[in-house]
């Protein structure tokens, strides 16, 4: 009969001893609630100038519903919604003056709790890694192909904008920023969400983001920064292909002697020069020129300038055979002449076919008295070649496309006004590796 005793005990608890069995009084009602507390949410310490803020005051304990009240002040543009429904601090601060405020919460039983806090909006005066308070970034990458390095972007690139604040914090503001692309319209376009659609007529483009008219110094302008990414273009391909030609030529057993390269002030590479009239023998090609930087041509190899080679008959095979040319400029006079005007090889500047082979001596006067040593490669054969009668000139139009602005060949190569484009990685790395120092004696215009 054990089940009957158990049933009687449960019935007794339900009817006669509710307080003993369930911890409540016979008259009903809940036990004492936990103490009422209230705190300021973390977002109050992260308020940014010109950025909308919504901070919910959250009490714990006590007995709901709660009512809210505040004393003190809030920064200009911020207020607090109070009442039985909650306590919400919101708004868009337009100044950076700090204000002290106190929020008091009262529960239904009359219990109170309060919290005090200081709100000081941060202003946009921090300096990010890009050197500005707003940094813009996008995806650019280098692709190595059989033809060399190509630096490209996809058809669309999602740009991102990050702000840097005076309190040391950051804020991702891509969706809040106002976007622009320069030079416009050649560079393409940017949507309101920062989605960049690539253009096809410039080699270097700039995307800027402005944010709510806030400036680094609090003035009336806008704070912007730029992200520069080398896009795929004929000019960047030409630079990349020049690096591939230089690498392959220097790997040949019959290639340019190291001792000769080490005495050169500048190098010109013209990949895939094409014959345009087989009966006449004239040819035209475009390539790049780089020189040793610094005083007396003693520094690392410079950013490349675009160069055009034209005219003359220099032994191209009939049938459209492409020929690569490599020219070594052996003194500063040849370099300065080519960088500033059109030069006729053999007239304005003396030239000779360069020596080949790893064992070739670099001290042979017949070669090193020339201002320009010239080489060609066609059908796998590499040899010194005479280019007399041909012309060399700066290709300023191509420089504008490569670097995104008007910049002279002299400013690029001798004055270092621009950084090398990513497509020059292979060309400059192999020259700096194979010929890191100038052994010519330093920019002499005399024969070496």
Short mmCIF file of C-alpha atoms in Angstrom, two decimals:
data_model
loop_
_atom_site.label_atom_id
_atom_site.label_comp_id
_atom_site.label_asym_id
_atom_site.label_seq_id
_atom_site.Cartn_x
_atom_site.Cartn_y
_atom_site.Cartn_z
CA UNK A 1 0.00 0.00 0.00
CA UNK A 2 3.01 2.28 -0.40
CA UNK A 3 1.44 4.12 -3.36
CA UNK A 4 -1.51 5.17 -1.19
CA UNK A 5 0.82 6.70 1.44
CA UNK A 6 2.75 8.60 -1.21
CA UNK A 7 -0.47 9.92 -2.72
CA UNK A 8 -1.69 11.14 0.70
CA UNK A 9 1.65 12.90 1.34
CA UNK A 10 1.49 14.80 -1.94
CA UNK A 11 -2.11 15.86 -1.28
CA UNK A 12 -1.10 17.11 2.19
CA UNK A 13 1.65 19.27 0.70
CA UNK A 14 -0.67 20.80 -1.85
CA UNK A 15 -3.48 21.63 0.54
CA UNK A 16 -1.93 22.20 3.93
CA UNK A 17 1.76 23.03 3.71
CA UNK A 18 2.41 25.22 0.63
CA UNK A 19 5.01 27.32 2.43
CA UNK A 20 7.00 24.35 3.62
CA UNK A 21 6.91 22.54 0.30
CA UNK A 22 7.45 25.45 -2.14
CA UNK A 23 9.09 28.23 -0.13
CA UNK A 24 6.11 30.64 -0.36
CA UNK A 25 3.78 32.12 2.24
CA UNK A 26 0.23 30.87 2.54
CA UNK A 27 -1.03 34.21 1.37
CA UNK A 28 0.87 33.91 -1.98
CA UNK A 29 3.30 36.41 -3.54
CA UNK A 30 6.89 35.98 -4.58
CA UNK A 31 9.96 35.99 -2.46
CA UNK A 32 12.14 39.13 -2.22
CA UNK A 33 13.59 40.02 -5.66
CA UNK A 34 17.31 40.69 -6.19
CA UNK A 35 18.62 44.23 -5.63
CA UNK A 36 18.04 46.78 -8.40
CA UNK A 37 21.13 47.76 -10.41
CA UNK A 38 21.72 49.91 -13.45
CA UNK A 39 24.80 50.51 -15.53
CA UNK A 40 25.92 52.58 -18.51
CA UNK A 41 26.35 50.40 -21.62
CA UNK A 42 29.77 50.19 -23.31
CA UNK A 43 28.62 52.21 -26.32
CA UNK A 44 28.53 55.36 -24.18
CA UNK A 45 32.33 55.29 -23.98
CA UNK A 46 32.60 54.79 -27.77
CA UNK A 47 30.62 57.80 -29.04
CA UNK A 48 32.00 59.28 -32.29
CA UNK A 49 31.44 62.77 -33.65
CA UNK A 50 28.96 62.76 -36.56
CA UNK A 51 28.17 59.06 -36.00
CA UNK A 52 24.67 58.12 -34.80
CA UNK A 53 24.66 56.49 -31.35
CA UNK A 54 21.98 54.30 -29.73
CA UNK A 55 22.77 53.20 -26.17
CA UNK A 56 20.13 51.26 -24.24
CA UNK A 57 20.27 51.69 -20.46
CA UNK A 58 19.71 48.20 -19.02
CA UNK A 59 18.73 47.71 -15.36
CA UNK A 60 18.90 44.33 -13.63
CA UNK A 61 17.10 43.02 -10.59
CA UNK A 62 14.27 44.83 -8.81
CA UNK A 63 10.74 44.40 -10.05
CA UNK A 64 9.53 45.46 -13.46
CA UNK A 65 8.28 47.71 -14.92
CA UNK A 66 10.98 50.35 -14.57
CA UNK A 67 10.83 54.11 -15.04
CA UNK A 68 13.78 56.27 -16.03
CA UNK A 69 14.95 59.81 -15.40
CA UNK A 70 18.19 61.66 -16.02
CA UNK A 71 19.97 64.68 -14.63
CA UNK A 72 22.84 66.65 -16.10
CA UNK A 73 23.46 67.18 -19.80
CA UNK A 74 24.30 65.36 -22.99
CA UNK A 75 26.61 66.50 -25.81
CA UNK A 76 24.97 68.55 -28.56
CA UNK A 77 22.92 66.28 -30.78
CA UNK A 78 22.37 63.54 -28.14
CA UNK A 79 19.28 63.07 -25.97
CA UNK A 80 17.62 60.38 -23.84
CA UNK A 81 14.22 58.85 -24.34
CA UNK A 82 12.72 58.11 -20.90
CA UNK A 83 9.55 56.63 -19.50
CA UNK A 84 8.12 53.27 -18.64
CA UNK A 85 9.24 51.82 -21.98
CA UNK A 86 12.97 52.17 -21.37
CA UNK A 87 15.93 54.50 -21.36
CA UNK A 88 17.57 55.04 -24.75
CA UNK A 89 20.44 57.46 -25.23
CA UNK A 90 20.56 58.34 -28.92
CA UNK A 91 21.39 60.99 -31.48
CA UNK A 92 24.29 62.19 -33.62
CA UNK A 93 26.80 64.32 -31.70
CA UNK A 94 27.98 67.37 -33.61
CA UNK A 95 30.55 68.54 -31.10
CA UNK A 96 33.26 66.99 -28.97
CA UNK A 97 32.57 68.71 -25.62
CA UNK A 98 32.28 66.19 -22.80
CA UNK A 99 29.14 66.21 -20.62
CA UNK A 100 28.34 64.57 -17.26
CA UNK A 101 24.96 62.82 -16.97
CA UNK A 102 23.19 60.64 -14.40
CA UNK A 103 20.46 58.11 -15.19
CA UNK A 104 18.17 57.00 -12.34
CA UNK A 105 15.97 53.90 -12.62
CA UNK A 106 12.97 53.27 -10.34
CA UNK A 107 11.23 49.91 -10.15
CA UNK A 108 7.54 49.27 -9.44
CA UNK A 109 8.17 48.84 -5.69
CA UNK A 110 9.94 52.19 -5.40
CA UNK A 111 13.47 50.86 -5.38
CA UNK A 112 16.01 53.08 -7.12
CA UNK A 113 19.45 52.73 -8.66
CA UNK A 114 21.54 55.26 -10.53
CA UNK A 115 24.64 55.43 -12.71
CA UNK A 116 26.67 58.46 -13.72
CA UNK A 117 28.91 58.74 -16.73
CA UNK A 118 30.81 61.19 -18.88
CA UNK A 119 30.13 61.31 -22.63
CA UNK A 120 32.97 62.82 -24.67
CA UNK A 121 32.65 62.17 -28.41
CA UNK A 122 35.93 61.41 -30.18
CA UNK A 123 36.77 63.54 -33.20
CA UNK A 124 38.33 62.37 -36.44
CA UNK A 125 41.89 63.47 -35.77
CA UNK A 126 43.69 60.17 -35.47
CA UNK A 127 46.32 59.26 -38.07
CA UNK A 128 45.85 55.86 -39.63
CA UNK A 129 48.51 53.67 -41.28
CA UNK A 130 47.88 55.47 -44.56
CA UNK A 131 48.78 58.83 -43.02
CA UNK A 132 45.20 60.08 -42.88
CA UNK A 133 42.24 59.79 -40.55
CA UNK A 134 40.31 57.90 -43.24
CA UNK A 135 42.08 54.98 -44.91
CA UNK A 136 40.80 53.39 -48.10
CA UNK A 137 41.78 49.89 -49.21
CA UNK A 138 41.00 47.59 -52.13
CA UNK A 139 42.19 44.28 -53.51
CA UNK A 140 45.06 44.37 -56.01
CA UNK A 141 47.27 41.46 -56.87
CA UNK A 142 50.09 40.39 -59.19
CA UNK A 143 49.67 37.44 -61.56
CA UNK A 144 52.76 35.80 -63.07
CA UNK A 145 52.14 34.47 -66.57
CA UNK A 146 54.36 33.21 -69.37
CA UNK A 147 54.57 36.79 -70.61
CA UNK A 148 55.67 38.19 -67.24
CA UNK A 149 53.94 39.88 -64.32
CA UNK A 150 50.51 41.40 -64.79
CA UNK A 151 49.07 43.45 -61.96
CA UNK A 152 45.31 43.38 -62.22
CA UNK A 153 42.02 43.86 -60.50
CA UNK A 154 38.77 42.09 -61.11
CA UNK A 155 36.04 43.91 -63.06
CA UNK A 156 34.67 45.15 -59.73
CA UNK A 157 36.51 45.68 -56.47
CA UNK A 158 34.87 46.23 -53.09
CA UNK A 159 36.62 49.15 -51.47
CA UNK A 160 36.67 49.56 -47.69
CA UNK A 161 36.97 52.73 -45.59
CA UNK A 162 38.15 52.83 -41.97
CA UNK A 163 38.20 55.92 -39.77
CA UNK A 164 40.84 56.60 -37.09
CA UNK A 165 39.74 58.60 -34.04
CA UNK A 166 41.39 60.77 -31.42
CA UNK A 167 40.72 58.22 -28.69
CA UNK A 168 42.75 55.59 -30.54
CA UNK A 169 39.75 53.60 -31.75
CA UNK A 170 38.73 52.72 -35.32
CA UNK A 171 35.39 52.48 -37.08
CA UNK A 172 34.55 50.77 -40.38
CA UNK A 173 32.55 53.37 -42.35
CA UNK A 174 32.32 51.87 -45.83
CA UNK A 175 28.55 52.21 -45.96
CA UNK A 176 28.61 55.70 -44.40
CA UNK A 177 31.28 57.19 -46.66
CA UNK A 178 30.84 59.23 -49.82
CA UNK A 179 32.96 57.79 -52.63
CA UNK A 180 34.73 59.26 -55.65
CA UNK A 181 37.23 58.05 -58.23
CA UNK A 182 39.95 60.11 -59.94
CA UNK A 183 40.87 60.81 -62.61
CA UNK A 184 37.21 60.70 -63.61
CA UNK A 185 35.64 59.36 -65.75
CA UNK A 186 38.61 57.44 -67.14
CA UNK A 187 39.26 55.59 -63.90
CA UNK A 188 35.80 54.02 -63.75
CA UNK A 189 33.14 54.61 -61.11
CA UNK A 190 32.36 53.93 -57.45
CA UNK A 191 28.91 53.16 -56.07
CA UNK A 192 27.49 54.52 -52.83
CA UNK A 193 28.53 51.28 -51.10
CA UNK A 194 32.16 51.55 -52.25
CA UNK A 195 31.94 49.02 -55.10
CA UNK A 196 34.51 50.13 -57.68
CA UNK A 197 34.01 49.31 -61.37
CA UNK A 198 37.36 49.40 -63.16
CA UNK A 199 38.08 51.75 -66.02
CA UNK A 200 40.34 50.82 -68.91
CA UNK A 201 42.23 53.94 -69.92
CA UNK A 202 44.54 54.66 -67.00
CA UNK A 203 47.22 52.57 -65.35
CA UNK A 204 46.95 54.08 -61.87
CA UNK A 205 43.71 55.10 -60.21
CA UNK A 206 42.70 56.68 -56.94
CA UNK A 207 39.58 56.02 -54.90
CA UNK A 208 38.70 58.47 -52.13
CA UNK A 209 36.21 58.31 -49.27
CA UNK A 210 34.88 61.31 -47.36
CA UNK A 211 32.97 61.00 -44.13
CA UNK A 212 30.31 63.47 -43.02
CA UNK A 213 32.43 66.53 -43.73
CA UNK A 214 34.77 65.85 -40.81
CA UNK A 215 38.33 67.00 -41.29
CA UNK A 216 41.66 66.27 -39.67
CA UNK A 217 41.82 69.77 -38.16
CA UNK A 218 38.12 70.50 -37.58
CA UNK A 219 37.92 72.88 -40.51
CA UNK A 220 35.38 73.12 -43.31
CA UNK A 221 36.94 70.72 -45.81
CA UNK A 222 36.80 66.95 -46.00
CA UNK A 223 39.34 64.39 -44.86
CA UNK A 224 40.24 61.94 -47.60
CA UNK A 225 42.95 59.48 -48.45
CA UNK A 226 43.68 57.39 -51.51
CA UNK A 227 44.25 53.80 -52.40
CA UNK A 228 46.42 53.30 -55.48
CA UNK A 229 46.27 50.00 -57.32
CA UNK A 230 47.98 49.24 -60.60
CA UNK A 231 45.39 48.01 -63.07
CA UNK A 232 45.95 45.83 -66.08
CA UNK A 233 47.02 47.94 -69.08
CA UNK A 234 49.23 47.81 -72.16
CA UNK A 235 51.78 49.92 -70.34
CA UNK A 236 51.96 47.71 -67.25
CA UNK A 237 52.21 44.65 -69.54
CA UNK A 238 55.11 46.29 -71.37
CA UNK A 239 56.94 46.92 -68.09
CA UNK A 240 56.30 43.35 -66.94
CA UNK A 241 57.45 41.89 -70.26
CA UNK A 242 60.63 43.97 -70.12
CA UNK A 243 61.45 42.30 -66.81
CA UNK A 244 60.93 38.88 -68.33
CA UNK A 245 63.20 39.73 -71.30
CA UNK A 246 65.93 41.01 -68.99
CA UNK A 247 65.78 37.92 -66.83
CA UNK A 248 65.99 35.53 -69.78
CA UNK A 249 68.80 37.47 -71.49
CA UNK A 250 70.94 37.50 -68.35
CA UNK A 251 70.45 33.74 -67.95
CA UNK A 252 71.87 33.00 -71.41
CA UNK A 253 75.44 31.68 -71.64
CA UNK A 254 75.80 33.97 -74.65
CA UNK A 255 74.12 36.84 -72.85
CA UNK A 256 75.34 40.22 -71.65
CA UNK A 257 78.62 39.91 -69.71
CA UNK A 258 78.17 40.76 -66.05
CA UNK A 259 81.20 43.06 -66.12
CA UNK A 260 79.61 45.10 -68.93
CA UNK A 261 76.25 45.42 -67.15
CA UNK A 262 78.02 46.56 -64.00
CA UNK A 263 79.52 49.52 -65.91
CA UNK A 264 76.17 50.65 -67.37
CA UNK A 265 74.45 53.75 -66.04
CA UNK A 266 71.05 52.88 -67.56
CA UNK A 267 69.28 49.98 -69.26
CA UNK A 268 66.64 50.16 -71.99
CA UNK A 269 64.55 47.08 -72.77
CA UNK A 270 62.27 47.02 -75.81
CA UNK A 271 60.34 43.74 -75.90
CA UNK A 272 58.80 42.37 -79.10
CA UNK A 273 59.81 45.09 -81.55
CA UNK A 274 57.89 44.52 -84.80
CA UNK A 275 58.84 45.20 -88.40
CA UNK A 276 56.20 47.26 -90.18
CA UNK A 277 57.64 47.33 -93.75
CA UNK A 278 59.67 44.33 -94.84
CA UNK A 279 60.92 45.94 -98.03
CA UNK A 280 62.24 49.02 -96.25
CA UNK A 281 63.33 47.44 -93.03
CA UNK A 282 61.90 50.08 -90.73
CA UNK A 283 60.76 49.06 -87.27
CA UNK A 284 59.01 50.46 -84.25
CA UNK A 285 58.87 49.32 -80.67
CA UNK A 286 58.12 50.56 -77.19
CA UNK A 287 59.84 49.63 -73.99
CA UNK A 288 61.18 50.98 -70.72
CA UNK A 289 64.27 52.73 -69.43
CA UNK A 290 65.67 52.56 -65.92
CA UNK A 291 68.85 54.12 -64.52
CA UNK A 292 70.82 53.82 -61.33
CA UNK A 293 69.40 56.37 -58.92
CA UNK A 294 71.13 58.95 -56.77
CA UNK A 295 74.14 61.20 -57.34
CA UNK A 296 76.56 59.90 -59.97
CA UNK A 297 74.28 56.92 -60.70
CA UNK A 298 75.37 55.01 -57.61
CA UNK A 299 71.99 54.00 -56.11
CA UNK A 300 69.43 51.23 -56.80
CA UNK A 301 67.74 51.04 -60.20
CA UNK A 302 65.01 53.64 -60.66
CA UNK A 303 61.33 53.45 -61.52
CA UNK A 304 61.01 52.83 -65.27
CA UNK A 305 60.14 55.46 -67.87
CA UNK A 306 58.38 54.42 -71.07
CA UNK A 307 60.60 54.73 -74.17
CA UNK A 308 59.85 54.54 -77.92
CA UNK A 309 62.32 53.09 -80.45
CA UNK A 310 61.72 53.87 -84.12
CA UNK A 311 63.12 54.09 -87.62
CA UNK A 312 66.20 52.55 -89.13
CA UNK A 313 66.87 49.10 -90.48
CA UNK A 314 68.26 46.75 -87.92
CA UNK A 315 68.10 43.32 -89.40
CA UNK A 316 64.66 42.07 -88.48
CA UNK A 317 63.59 38.90 -90.19
CA UNK A 318 60.98 39.11 -92.95
CA UNK A 319 57.55 37.80 -91.97
CA UNK A 320 56.82 39.84 -88.90
CA UNK A 321 59.42 38.23 -86.65
CA UNK A 322 59.39 39.95 -83.25
CA UNK A 323 62.74 40.98 -81.84
CA UNK A 324 63.67 41.97 -78.28
CA UNK A 325 66.24 44.70 -77.81
CA UNK A 326 68.39 45.52 -74.79
CA UNK A 327 70.44 48.73 -74.79
CA UNK A 328 73.04 49.68 -72.20
CA UNK A 329 73.77 53.39 -71.73
CA UNK A 330 77.38 53.68 -70.69
CA UNK A 331 77.52 57.31 -69.51
CA UNK A 332 75.33 60.05 -68.11
CA UNK A 333 75.36 62.12 -71.30
CA UNK A 334 73.55 59.38 -73.20
CA UNK A 335 71.05 59.01 -70.35
CA UNK A 336 70.32 62.73 -70.09
CA UNK A 337 69.92 63.11 -73.84
CA UNK A 338 67.40 60.29 -74.21
CA UNK A 339 65.38 61.36 -71.17
CA UNK A 340 64.87 64.90 -72.45
CA UNK A 341 64.57 64.67 -76.25
CA UNK A 342 64.65 62.46 -79.32
CA UNK A 343 68.09 60.95 -79.91
CA UNK A 344 69.34 59.53 -83.21
CA UNK A 345 71.62 56.61 -82.54
CA UNK A 346 74.98 56.99 -84.28
CA UNK A 347 74.55 60.74 -84.69
CA UNK A 348 73.48 62.24 -81.36
CA UNK A 349 74.86 59.29 -79.42
CA UNK A 350 77.57 56.87 -80.52
CA UNK A 351 76.62 53.22 -80.53
CA UNK A 352 78.03 49.76 -81.10
CA UNK A 353 76.87 46.21 -80.92
CA UNK A 354 77.65 44.97 -77.43
CA UNK A 355 79.95 42.08 -76.53
CA UNK A 356 78.31 38.80 -75.54
CA UNK A 357 79.27 35.75 -73.50
CA UNK A 358 80.15 35.31 -69.90
CA UNK A 359 83.85 35.31 -70.64
CA UNK A 360 83.84 38.51 -72.70
CA UNK A 361 86.06 41.20 -71.31
CA UNK A 362 84.51 44.47 -70.20
CA UNK A 363 87.64 46.51 -70.86
CA UNK A 364 87.70 46.28 -74.67
CA UNK A 365 87.94 49.87 -75.88
CA UNK A 366 86.10 49.17 -79.14
CA UNK A 367 82.97 48.46 -77.10
CA UNK A 368 83.30 50.69 -74.06
CA UNK A 369 84.09 53.88 -75.96
CA UNK A 370 80.53 53.77 -77.29
CA UNK A 371 77.81 55.60 -75.38
CA UNK A 372 75.26 52.89 -76.19
CA UNK A 373 75.82 49.14 -76.42
CA UNK A 374 72.98 47.37 -78.20
CA UNK A 375 71.80 43.77 -78.25
CA UNK A 376 68.99 41.88 -79.98
CA UNK A 377 67.26 38.54 -79.52
CA UNK A 378 65.21 36.86 -82.25
CA UNK A 379 64.37 33.21 -82.89
CA UNK A 380 66.26 32.31 -79.74
CA UNK A 381 69.52 33.91 -80.95
CA UNK A 382 71.15 36.67 -78.93
CA UNK A 383 73.85 38.96 -80.32
CA UNK A 384 75.21 42.46 -80.40
CA UNK A 385 73.54 44.52 -83.12
CA UNK A 386 74.00 47.94 -84.65
CA UNK A 387 71.04 50.32 -84.30
CA UNK A 388 72.59 53.29 -86.13
CA UNK A 389 69.96 55.44 -87.75
CA UNK A 390 67.27 54.49 -85.24
CA UNK A 391 65.79 56.97 -82.79
CA UNK A 392 65.00 56.82 -79.09
CA UNK A 393 62.59 59.20 -77.37
CA UNK A 394 60.60 59.40 -74.12
CA UNK A 395 57.02 58.10 -74.44
CA UNK A 396 55.31 60.66 -72.22
CA UNK A 397 51.80 59.60 -73.19
CA UNK A 398 52.53 56.07 -71.99
CA UNK A 399 54.09 57.46 -68.80
CA UNK A 400 50.85 59.33 -68.09
CA UNK A 401 48.86 56.13 -68.51
CA UNK A 402 51.28 54.10 -66.37
CA UNK A 403 51.54 56.55 -63.48
CA UNK A 404 48.13 58.22 -63.70
CA UNK A 405 49.46 61.76 -64.11
CA UNK A 406 51.74 63.87 -66.25
CA UNK A 407 55.31 63.20 -65.22
CA UNK A 408 58.41 63.57 -67.37
CA UNK A 409 60.87 60.79 -68.10
CA UNK A 410 63.61 62.78 -66.36
CA UNK A 411 61.46 63.25 -63.24
CA UNK A 412 60.73 59.51 -63.14
CA UNK A 413 64.25 58.19 -63.68
CA UNK A 414 66.63 60.85 -62.37
CA UNK A 415 64.55 62.75 -59.83
CA UNK A 416 62.58 59.84 -58.31
CA UNK A 417 59.21 61.63 -58.30
CA UNK A 418 57.19 58.40 -58.54
CA UNK A 419 57.45 54.96 -57.02
CA UNK A 420 58.00 51.96 -59.30
CA UNK A 421 54.73 50.32 -60.37
CA UNK A 422 54.16 46.74 -59.19
CA UNK A 423 54.65 45.53 -62.77
CA UNK A 424 58.32 46.61 -62.53
CA UNK A 425 58.99 44.07 -59.78
CA UNK A 426 60.84 41.56 -61.94
CA UNK A 427 62.85 44.07 -63.96
CA UNK A 428 64.16 45.97 -60.94
CA UNK A 429 64.71 42.94 -58.75
CA UNK A 430 66.87 41.16 -61.33
CA UNK A 431 68.90 44.29 -62.12
CA UNK A 432 69.49 45.00 -58.43
CA UNK A 433 70.48 41.36 -57.93
CA UNK A 434 72.79 41.04 -60.97
CA UNK A 435 74.25 44.55 -60.87
CA UNK A 436 73.74 46.10 -57.42
CA UNK A 437 76.62 48.56 -57.70
CA UNK A 438 78.02 50.79 -60.42
CA UNK A 439 81.62 49.96 -61.31
CA UNK A 440 81.95 52.56 -64.05
CA UNK A 441 83.55 55.17 -61.84
CA UNK A 442 80.38 57.25 -61.52
CA UNK A 443 78.67 58.97 -64.38
CA UNK A 444 81.68 59.94 -66.49
CA UNK A 445 80.97 61.06 -70.03
CA UNK A 446 84.33 59.80 -71.16
CA UNK A 447 84.91 56.39 -72.55
CA UNK A 448 85.25 53.71 -69.95
#
